[in-house]
């Protein structure tokens, strides 16, 4: 009832607005600006990490004022969702109910991207991209063809991929150096040494938690074993074999075909090891229910001294660790090696979703120009406008003429950017610069100088570690739209996998049951999925 | 005068029946009901070809069956005892107390339950620890998950039925008790021969009404408490439809399962109604 009333009011307002705008002229992009301003509606995730300055919101903030002033683009949020998952569900429901979509959409889910393109709810931007994208943007978006797999159909482009930095969220090992010093040990370089350190942390209790209150390692497996934080990717990688996420695709031994990670014999050893760790109390008994952030809490609260995740963890969530315990010294290290020297780590892959434009959206040209200018804030370019960061008073403050990051008042304006909701990213550049600077290289431009001045040394070191070990990166090599069998059987196969893994790790099924799982997986659609994934891989790698 | 009501029923109850066509289509929402590919009974054969189909149906029946049985017994017994409490004030107080959880949503209650039942520092496991018992992962153990569903469901819902039974108890004529007392019947005999027979009719009504829900094992509750570790014991038809139909976008398959569920429910309701009629001579219609 309330919603209907709300809708009625909206409709009335819409009619009024339509009447008013019929007389006004349509926005024209001229001299780099829309005149009159063009309204850009968008949806966005307003998560726990999204912060606003008092008095600011999505429609009025430092970013929206920047866009209005420079490009005549007026941001207007259509709706928000608390999590990426909720956003995906809302988009799915809108697809089903035929509601009108916002002008610019950030889409997290490959299925939804596929459905939007198939249902002609995604604008074909091929011509506009070719015509209006700057050389800089063209290079960024077309350098790695795999980044475009999701938005391309029959050679046309139906949106932009949301690029990652290729390895910014890859995994390394964080250890409390202060704990290592207390128990008189060195950082582990192998899984065997890691187990000794976990033992020492648990028995010698360097954190003063009391007997039996310390965990060996903080891991969370709600979404996947190998994931962007609180990851177990290092353990999967330490057994060698196919390198991919647990629920992703890697290259098979022949180096040519794709193989599904979760059914490889190495995974059996991973599960046996996790079962052992679970029984020894190294990991939280509830780790299967914990997502990435929840699992990291034990490390932040000083209840564990080891966690695997990306270098930026030093800013978040470790900011709170320093608040709780100023003496805490988390230090980054390479992922430990397995018995045969194998290493591997979670690789974030090339994309983290897509930016889709509604077919009626008239502002693609302006959006591309705005995006290009926004890319100037990337350290690889460091355009004068963004030489110290994004916006003063938000992501950095000026103290005595020098930029500093005030972690307690840190606000990330990139979270407001429609369709991107993130920093502008370029594959494999950022940590390359980190490595150069960490090894003592002189800053080559102002952006690097700023970076060096404001980045925590641990993050710089972490970036250097990640970049020097890019060969251990194990991204999911299947990045196309889901195949027919994946859409049909994917849910069952995933359930079978999650169920089996949980049963084996928690010991209600013996490790040998894994072989039965592989048989069932193959028989119930897995073989078909493998064939389709390989057909796809052949079709894209042939080009 | 009847026309508006008939019209409303037609629009809101019978028109949506057309949507059942989705069960026989490879449904893509943007194509509309008539332009989708018809696939006959493919969605149904897909449903039953899944190795977990039987388990999901069994889980649904066991969980909701136990909920119905205990959902009758517990409030029935509780109402009997509460009726014996002499102080009216105390009676009302307890009645309100047990009724309160009924109003808490499972979204909130789910979070509370997960905290209370947690194996690492949960209230219940801390209490068990005092007796030297090892922590139990109640919501992550296939042996414990179903009992936990029943218990938490009862705790939340039994106040509602208790109120119904109490109302029925008030309706029993005091003259019967007086006559029994004159005849020398003691308290227990009075309960056995007057109170329980007096409650039988309402028990059957509550029971038959509950039977219509036999294939609703309680989506709100299970969705907020379950996780991949307890799919074996906790995955029911509704959570299955949610994952397959909504999350994976297989609307055809989801609708087929829903249709199957409705058909079985209908048969069960008619059966239960006939049984109630035969054994208790009770007719609603």
PDB file of C-alpha atoms in Angstrom, chain A residues 85 89 92-93 95-97 111 115-116 118-121 222 284-286 288-290 487-489 491-492 494-495 498-499 502-503 506 508-509 520 524, chain B residues 28-30 42 46 49-52 55-56 114 118-120 137 139-140 142 227-232 235 240 242-244 246-251 253:
ATOM      1  CA  UNK A  85      24.107  -9.827  -3.639  1.00  0.00           C
ATOM      2  CA  UNK A  89      18.633  -9.857  -6.767  1.00  0.00           C
ATOM      3  CA  UNK A  92      16.914  -9.884 -11.436  1.00  0.00           C
ATOM      4  CA  UNK A  93      13.491  -8.958 -10.082  1.00  0.00           C
ATOM      5  CA  UNK A  95      14.178  -8.054 -15.273  1.00  0.00           C
ATOM      6  CA  UNK A  96      11.277 -10.299 -14.344  1.00  0.00           C
ATOM      7  CA  UNK A  97       8.807  -7.499 -13.647  1.00  0.00           C
ATOM      8  CA  UNK A 111      24.106 -14.120 -15.397  1.00  0.00           C
ATOM      9  CA  UNK A 115      20.224 -11.541 -19.388  1.00  0.00           C
ATOM     10  CA  UNK A 116      20.383  -7.764 -19.798  1.00  0.00           C
ATOM     11  CA  UNK A 118      19.874 -10.877 -24.309  1.00  0.00           C
ATOM     12  CA  UNK A 119      16.747  -8.944 -23.361  1.00  0.00           C
ATOM     13  CA  UNK A 120      18.010  -5.842 -25.192  1.00  0.00           C
ATOM     14  CA  UNK A 121      18.106  -3.857 -21.967  1.00  0.00           C
ATOM     15  CA  UNK A 222      31.171 -19.016   3.022  1.00  0.00           C
ATOM     16  CA  UNK A 284      37.288 -21.476  13.672  1.00  0.00           C
ATOM     17  CA  UNK A 285      34.663 -24.234  13.874  1.00  0.00           C
ATOM     18  CA  UNK A 286      32.253 -21.886  12.111  1.00  0.00           C
ATOM     19  CA  UNK A 288      32.306 -22.543   6.677  1.00  0.00           C
ATOM     20  CA  UNK A 289      29.634 -19.962   7.582  1.00  0.00           C
ATOM     21  CA  UNK A 290      31.922 -16.937   7.695  1.00  0.00           C
ATOM     22  CA  UNK A 487      22.531 -22.113 -16.205  1.00  0.00           C
ATOM     23  CA  UNK A 488      20.543 -25.312 -15.888  1.00  0.00           C
ATOM     24  CA  UNK A 489      22.703 -27.514 -13.667  1.00  0.00           C
ATOM     25  CA  UNK A 491      23.045 -24.626  -8.937  1.00  0.00           C
ATOM     26  CA  UNK A 492      22.981 -28.359  -8.306  1.00  0.00           C
ATOM     27  CA  UNK A 494      27.551 -25.970  -6.683  1.00  0.00           C
ATOM     28  CA  UNK A 495      25.338 -27.432  -3.954  1.00  0.00           C
ATOM     29  CA  UNK A 498      29.646 -27.168  -1.090  1.00  0.00           C
ATOM     30  CA  UNK A 499      27.868 -30.001   0.652  1.00  0.00           C
ATOM     31  CA  UNK A 502      31.680 -29.280   4.232  1.00  0.00           C
ATOM     32  CA  UNK A 503      31.024 -32.954   5.052  1.00  0.00           C
ATOM     33  CA  UNK A 506      33.937 -31.401   9.239  1.00  0.00           C
ATOM     34  CA  UNK A 508      31.061 -36.480   8.776  1.00  0.00           C
ATOM     35  CA  UNK A 509      32.254 -38.131   5.549  1.00  0.00           C
ATOM     36  CA  UNK A 520      28.530 -37.679  -9.253  1.00  0.00           C
ATOM     37  CA  UNK A 524      25.090 -34.894 -13.225  1.00  0.00           C
TER      38      UNK A 524
ATOM     39  CA  UNK B  28      12.829 -15.719 -20.081  1.00  0.00           C
ATOM     40  CA  UNK B  29      10.958 -12.963 -18.212  1.00  0.00           C
ATOM     41  CA  UNK B  30      11.462 -10.253 -20.808  1.00  0.00           C
ATOM     42  CA  UNK B  42      11.056 -30.993 -19.381  1.00  0.00           C
ATOM     43  CA  UNK B  46      14.670 -32.076 -14.761  1.00  0.00           C
ATOM     44  CA  UNK B  49      16.325 -36.258 -12.327  1.00  0.00           C
ATOM     45  CA  UNK B  50      18.189 -34.283  -9.705  1.00  0.00           C
ATOM     46  CA  UNK B  51      19.704 -36.752  -7.248  1.00  0.00           C
ATOM     47  CA  UNK B  52      18.670 -34.562  -4.325  1.00  0.00           C
ATOM     48  CA  UNK B  55      15.884 -35.750  -0.132  1.00  0.00           C
ATOM     49  CA  UNK B  56      14.470 -32.253  -0.463  1.00  0.00           C
ATOM     50  CA  UNK B 114      22.923 -18.208  15.374  1.00  0.00           C
ATOM     51  CA  UNK B 118      27.300 -20.751  18.107  1.00  0.00           C
ATOM     52  CA  UNK B 119      29.982 -23.355  18.873  1.00  0.00           C
ATOM     53  CA  UNK B 120      32.553 -20.631  19.552  1.00  0.00           C
ATOM     54  CA  UNK B 137      27.864 -27.006  16.228  1.00  0.00           C
ATOM     55  CA  UNK B 139      23.418 -25.273  13.110  1.00  0.00           C
ATOM     56  CA  UNK B 140      26.239 -26.950  11.234  1.00  0.00           C
ATOM     57  CA  UNK B 142      23.088 -32.635  10.149  1.00  0.00           C
ATOM     58  CA  UNK B 227      23.991 -23.057   5.303  1.00  0.00           C
ATOM     59  CA  UNK B 228      25.748 -25.405   2.874  1.00  0.00           C
ATOM     60  CA  UNK B 229      26.838 -27.646   5.764  1.00  0.00           C
ATOM     61  CA  UNK B 230      23.273 -28.703   6.482  1.00  0.00           C
ATOM     62  CA  UNK B 231      21.858 -28.901   2.971  1.00  0.00           C
ATOM     63  CA  UNK B 232      21.380 -32.628   3.599  1.00  0.00           C
ATOM     64  CA  UNK B 235      17.188 -28.030   2.226  1.00  0.00           C
ATOM     65  CA  UNK B 240      15.277 -25.125  -3.265  1.00  0.00           C
ATOM     66  CA  UNK B 242      14.541 -19.873  -4.116  1.00  0.00           C
ATOM     67  CA  UNK B 243      18.020 -21.020  -5.130  1.00  0.00           C
ATOM     68  CA  UNK B 244      17.048 -22.664  -8.413  1.00  0.00           C
ATOM     69  CA  UNK B 246      15.339 -16.924  -8.265  1.00  0.00           C
ATOM     70  CA  UNK B 247      19.085 -17.022  -7.674  1.00  0.00           C
ATOM     71  CA  UNK B 248      19.938 -19.074 -10.754  1.00  0.00           C
ATOM     72  CA  UNK B 249      17.201 -17.539 -12.882  1.00  0.00           C
ATOM     73  CA  UNK B 250      15.619 -20.885 -13.846  1.00  0.00           C
ATOM     74  CA  UNK B 251      12.080 -19.547 -13.562  1.00  0.00           C
ATOM     75  CA  UNK B 253      12.088 -25.080 -13.152  1.00  0.00           C
TER      76      UNK B 253
END
